[in-house]
């Protein structure tokens, strides 16, 4: 059965189409045009992997963001938006083909392995997050980012990766760290540094440790290195050094 276009894809495409291509986004260093190139590049790279896999050929090494996005950034904005639409459609078609044949398929991806079934949630997450970068927090952002399903993808697939860059700015890298992020009506999410390894993980029960209260939408963008655009969405119940360390660890992917 064909995988239909998601609400995240529709919302992202509409937001990108409505925004000025040169408008500076909340994703540091990127305009609307560069965000469009990034998300288009993900779809193209997934397709570049799945095509050979379907043919029984070796899956190529995943290219860097710079390799795949540079030629896309050079496109005129209207042409880029056409590619964004068509490449997302093409990717979903190949994911459908692979899963129809092999529901549990796993392929090499960015130096690790990824279940093919995870690629659509991965793109949904990128689309919802980067729509927020362009459109900010509105009713659609709250709908797309406020539930646990996409955060769960970030935690399950990228729990350590999201903290790699932040560890380079960690002010106390040799000390263990445990902080809880609490959002009303949602599971508690923990930021952990233990034995030199940093990760995100769902809390099994309410943990007795420093915490922040954080709006569910703000939590989603916070773990990706963004800062909520409304004052008071994050409230600290920890020391100033711990808050500063948490912000350093969650400083971007």
Short mmCIF file of C-alpha atoms in Angstrom, two decimals:
data_model
loop_
_atom_site.label_atom_id
_atom_site.label_comp_id
_atom_site.label_asym_id
_atom_site.label_seq_id
_atom_site.Cartn_x
_atom_site.Cartn_y
_atom_site.Cartn_z
CA UNK A 1 0.00 0.00 0.00
CA UNK A 2 1.40 3.40 -0.97
CA UNK A 3 2.51 5.70 1.83
CA UNK A 4 0.46 8.88 1.59
CA UNK A 5 1.88 12.36 2.00
CA UNK A 6 1.84 13.30 5.67
CA UNK A 7 0.33 16.34 7.34
CA UNK A 8 3.88 17.40 8.28
CA UNK A 9 4.90 17.40 4.60
CA UNK A 10 1.84 19.40 3.54
CA UNK A 11 2.35 21.93 6.34
CA UNK A 12 6.06 22.27 5.62
CA UNK A 13 5.56 22.76 1.88
CA UNK A 14 2.90 25.41 2.51
CA UNK A 15 5.08 27.30 5.01
CA UNK A 16 8.14 27.22 2.76
CA UNK A 17 6.08 28.36 -0.23
CA UNK A 18 4.62 31.29 1.74
CA UNK A 19 7.91 32.50 3.25
CA UNK A 20 10.43 34.78 1.56
CA UNK A 21 13.36 32.63 0.36
CA UNK A 22 15.91 35.05 1.84
CA UNK A 23 14.18 35.27 5.24
CA UNK A 24 16.52 34.27 8.06
CA UNK A 25 15.09 31.30 9.93
CA UNK A 26 15.39 30.12 13.53
CA UNK A 27 17.83 27.46 12.33
CA UNK A 28 21.13 29.24 12.88
CA UNK A 29 22.84 30.33 9.67
CA UNK A 30 20.03 29.25 7.36
CA UNK A 31 17.43 31.12 5.34
CA UNK A 32 14.15 29.65 4.10
CA UNK A 33 15.93 28.68 0.86
CA UNK A 34 18.64 26.79 2.70
CA UNK A 35 16.08 24.94 4.82
CA UNK A 36 14.29 23.88 1.64
CA UNK A 37 17.62 22.63 0.24
CA UNK A 38 18.30 20.68 3.43
CA UNK A 39 14.98 18.84 3.50
CA UNK A 40 15.12 18.20 -0.26
CA UNK A 41 18.61 16.79 0.22
CA UNK A 42 17.39 14.31 2.83
CA UNK A 43 14.73 12.94 0.45
CA UNK A 44 17.26 12.68 -2.39
CA UNK A 45 19.78 10.90 -0.17
CA UNK A 46 17.21 8.37 1.05
CA UNK A 47 16.28 7.68 -2.58
CA UNK A 48 19.97 7.36 -3.48
CA UNK A 49 20.23 4.59 -0.86
CA UNK A 50 16.96 2.77 -1.53
CA UNK A 51 17.32 2.55 -5.31
CA UNK A 52 20.44 0.34 -5.20
CA UNK A 53 19.01 -1.64 -2.28
CA UNK A 54 15.95 -2.57 -4.34
CA UNK A 55 18.22 -3.68 -7.20
CA UNK A 56 20.35 -5.86 -4.92
CA UNK A 57 23.35 -3.57 -5.37
CA UNK A 58 25.64 -2.12 -2.66
CA UNK A 59 24.15 0.81 -0.77
CA UNK A 60 26.42 3.87 -1.19
CA UNK A 61 28.05 5.76 1.64
CA UNK A 62 25.86 8.57 2.94
CA UNK A 63 27.01 11.95 1.69
CA UNK A 64 27.52 14.93 4.00
CA UNK A 65 24.97 17.72 4.21
CA UNK A 66 27.34 20.00 2.31
CA UNK A 67 27.83 17.52 -0.54
CA UNK A 68 24.15 17.01 -1.20
CA UNK A 69 22.86 20.51 -0.41
CA UNK A 70 25.37 22.71 -2.27
CA UNK A 71 23.92 22.06 -5.76
CA UNK A 72 20.38 22.45 -4.41
CA UNK A 73 21.16 25.83 -2.87
CA UNK A 74 22.35 27.00 -6.29
CA UNK A 75 18.88 26.43 -7.77
CA UNK A 76 16.38 29.23 -8.17
CA UNK A 77 13.85 29.12 -5.36
CA UNK A 78 10.88 28.10 -7.54
CA UNK A 79 12.92 25.26 -9.05
CA UNK A 80 14.04 24.16 -5.61
CA UNK A 81 10.45 24.03 -4.35
CA UNK A 82 9.56 21.88 -7.36
CA UNK A 83 12.37 19.50 -6.46
CA UNK A 84 11.29 19.51 -2.81
CA UNK A 85 7.81 18.36 -3.83
CA UNK A 86 8.88 15.77 -6.40
CA UNK A 87 11.75 14.28 -4.37
CA UNK A 88 9.55 13.81 -1.31
CA UNK A 89 7.02 11.97 -3.49
CA UNK A 90 9.73 9.84 -5.07
CA UNK A 91 11.19 8.92 -1.68
CA UNK A 92 7.82 7.77 -0.34
CA UNK A 93 7.36 5.59 -3.41
CA UNK A 94 10.68 3.83 -2.88
CA UNK A 95 10.05 3.38 0.85
CA UNK A 96 6.72 1.77 -0.07
CA UNK A 97 8.41 -0.59 -2.56
CA UNK A 98 11.01 -1.70 -0.03
CA UNK A 99 8.52 -2.23 2.81
CA UNK A 100 6.07 -4.10 0.58
CA UNK A 101 8.84 -6.54 -0.21
CA UNK A 102 10.67 -6.54 3.12
CA UNK A 103 8.83 -4.91 6.04
CA UNK A 104 11.83 -5.22 8.39
CA UNK A 105 14.44 -3.94 5.93
CA UNK A 106 17.47 -2.20 7.45
CA UNK A 107 20.09 -0.31 5.43
CA UNK A 108 23.38 1.51 6.15
CA UNK A 109 22.81 5.20 6.88
CA UNK A 110 25.20 7.87 8.16
CA UNK A 111 27.72 5.41 9.56
CA UNK A 112 25.12 3.27 11.32
CA UNK A 113 22.05 1.27 10.31
CA UNK A 114 18.50 2.52 9.91
CA UNK A 115 15.23 0.65 9.54
CA UNK A 116 13.64 1.71 6.26
CA UNK A 117 10.32 2.09 8.10
CA UNK A 118 11.95 4.90 10.11
CA UNK A 119 12.66 7.13 7.12
CA UNK A 120 9.15 8.56 6.86
CA UNK A 121 9.02 9.45 10.60
CA UNK A 122 12.51 10.90 10.18
CA UNK A 123 11.35 13.21 7.42
CA UNK A 124 8.16 14.07 9.33
CA UNK A 125 10.34 15.16 12.24
CA UNK A 126 12.55 17.29 9.99
CA UNK A 127 9.54 18.87 8.31
CA UNK A 128 7.76 19.71 11.57
CA UNK A 129 10.88 21.13 13.18
CA UNK A 130 12.00 23.16 10.18
CA UNK A 131 8.47 24.46 9.64
CA UNK A 132 8.77 25.91 13.16
CA UNK A 133 12.08 27.49 12.09
CA UNK A 134 10.27 29.30 9.29
CA UNK A 135 6.76 29.92 10.65
CA UNK A 136 7.34 30.01 14.40
CA UNK A 137 4.95 28.69 17.01
CA UNK A 138 1.42 28.83 15.67
CA UNK A 139 -1.54 26.48 15.93
CA UNK A 140 -0.07 24.19 13.27
CA UNK A 141 3.30 23.99 15.06
CA UNK A 142 1.52 23.14 18.29
CA UNK A 143 -0.39 20.37 16.53
CA UNK A 144 2.69 18.90 14.85
CA UNK A 145 5.22 19.26 17.66
CA UNK A 146 3.13 18.84 20.79
CA UNK A 147 2.72 15.05 20.81
CA UNK A 148 5.28 12.45 21.86
CA UNK A 149 5.46 10.45 18.63
CA UNK A 150 8.00 12.61 16.81
CA UNK A 151 9.97 13.35 19.98
CA UNK A 152 10.06 9.59 20.49
CA UNK A 153 11.73 9.24 17.08
CA UNK A 154 14.34 11.84 18.07
CA UNK A 155 15.04 10.09 21.36
CA UNK A 156 15.04 6.55 19.96
CA UNK A 157 17.04 7.18 16.79
CA UNK A 158 19.07 10.26 17.67
CA UNK A 159 19.31 10.21 21.46
CA UNK A 160 23.11 10.35 21.45
CA UNK A 161 23.63 12.15 18.13
CA UNK A 162 21.68 15.22 19.27
CA UNK A 163 24.22 15.77 22.05
CA UNK A 164 27.45 15.24 20.09
CA UNK A 165 27.86 18.90 19.14
CA UNK A 166 26.81 20.07 22.59
CA UNK A 167 29.44 17.94 24.29
CA UNK A 168 32.09 20.04 22.57
CA UNK A 169 30.77 23.01 24.56
CA UNK A 170 30.17 21.11 27.81
CA UNK A 171 31.62 23.27 30.64
CA UNK A 172 32.12 20.25 32.93
CA UNK A 173 32.64 17.29 30.57
CA UNK A 174 34.10 14.87 33.13
CA UNK A 175 31.24 15.12 35.62
CA UNK A 176 28.09 13.00 35.38
CA UNK A 177 24.88 14.93 34.77
CA UNK A 178 21.22 14.06 35.12
CA UNK A 179 18.42 16.50 34.42
CA UNK A 180 14.73 15.87 33.85
CA UNK A 181 12.57 17.77 31.34
CA UNK A 182 8.94 17.72 32.49
CA UNK A 183 5.95 18.59 30.31
CA UNK A 184 2.41 18.35 31.67
CA UNK A 185 0.56 15.35 30.26
CA UNK A 186 3.70 13.78 28.78
CA UNK A 187 6.44 11.39 29.84
CA UNK A 188 9.47 12.90 31.52
CA UNK A 189 12.53 13.16 29.29
CA UNK A 190 16.03 12.97 30.73
CA UNK A 191 19.34 14.44 29.62
CA UNK A 192 22.10 12.16 30.85
CA UNK A 193 25.88 12.27 30.93
CA UNK A 194 27.21 9.08 32.48
CA UNK A 195 30.68 7.55 32.24
CA UNK A 196 31.56 9.96 29.44
CA UNK A 197 28.49 9.17 27.31
CA UNK A 198 25.73 11.72 26.75
CA UNK A 199 22.23 10.82 25.62
CA UNK A 200 18.52 11.58 25.79
CA UNK A 201 16.25 8.94 27.35
CA UNK A 202 12.69 8.63 28.54
CA UNK A 203 12.38 8.43 32.32
CA UNK A 204 10.85 5.19 33.59
CA UNK A 205 9.39 7.03 36.57
CA UNK A 206 9.55 10.53 38.02
CA UNK A 207 13.21 10.95 38.88
CA UNK A 208 14.47 12.74 41.98
CA UNK A 209 16.89 15.05 40.21
CA UNK A 210 17.14 18.66 39.01
CA UNK A 211 14.47 19.50 36.44
CA UNK A 212 12.94 22.06 34.15
CA UNK A 213 9.24 22.48 33.48
CA UNK A 214 8.85 22.95 29.75
CA UNK A 215 5.95 23.27 27.35
CA UNK A 216 5.68 20.18 25.13
CA UNK A 217 6.27 22.13 21.90
CA UNK A 218 9.18 23.99 23.46
CA UNK A 219 10.68 20.67 24.58
CA UNK A 220 10.69 19.33 21.04
CA UNK A 221 12.55 22.32 19.61
CA UNK A 222 14.76 22.65 22.72
CA UNK A 223 16.35 19.23 22.28
CA UNK A 224 17.25 20.21 18.71
CA UNK A 225 19.14 23.29 19.89
CA UNK A 226 16.40 25.86 19.38
CA UNK A 227 15.09 28.25 21.99
CA UNK A 228 11.33 28.75 22.44
CA UNK A 229 9.99 32.03 21.12
CA UNK A 230 7.66 32.78 24.03
CA UNK A 231 8.97 33.82 27.44
CA UNK A 232 8.00 31.50 30.28
CA UNK A 233 7.77 28.25 28.30
CA UNK A 234 10.80 26.94 30.19
CA UNK A 235 11.11 27.20 33.98
CA UNK A 236 14.18 26.07 35.84
CA UNK A 237 14.32 24.14 39.12
CA UNK A 238 18.09 23.73 39.19
CA UNK A 239 21.22 25.70 39.92
CA UNK A 240 22.50 28.28 37.46
CA UNK A 241 25.55 26.14 36.52
CA UNK A 242 23.30 23.16 35.80
CA UNK A 243 20.95 25.25 33.66
CA UNK A 244 23.90 26.66 31.73
CA UNK A 245 25.27 23.15 31.22
CA UNK A 246 21.90 21.85 30.01
CA UNK A 247 21.70 24.66 27.48
CA UNK A 248 25.25 23.96 26.31
CA UNK A 249 24.52 20.25 25.88
CA UNK A 250 21.37 21.05 23.88
CA UNK A 251 23.00 23.68 21.69
CA UNK A 252 22.26 22.11 18.31
CA UNK A 253 22.78 19.15 16.01
#
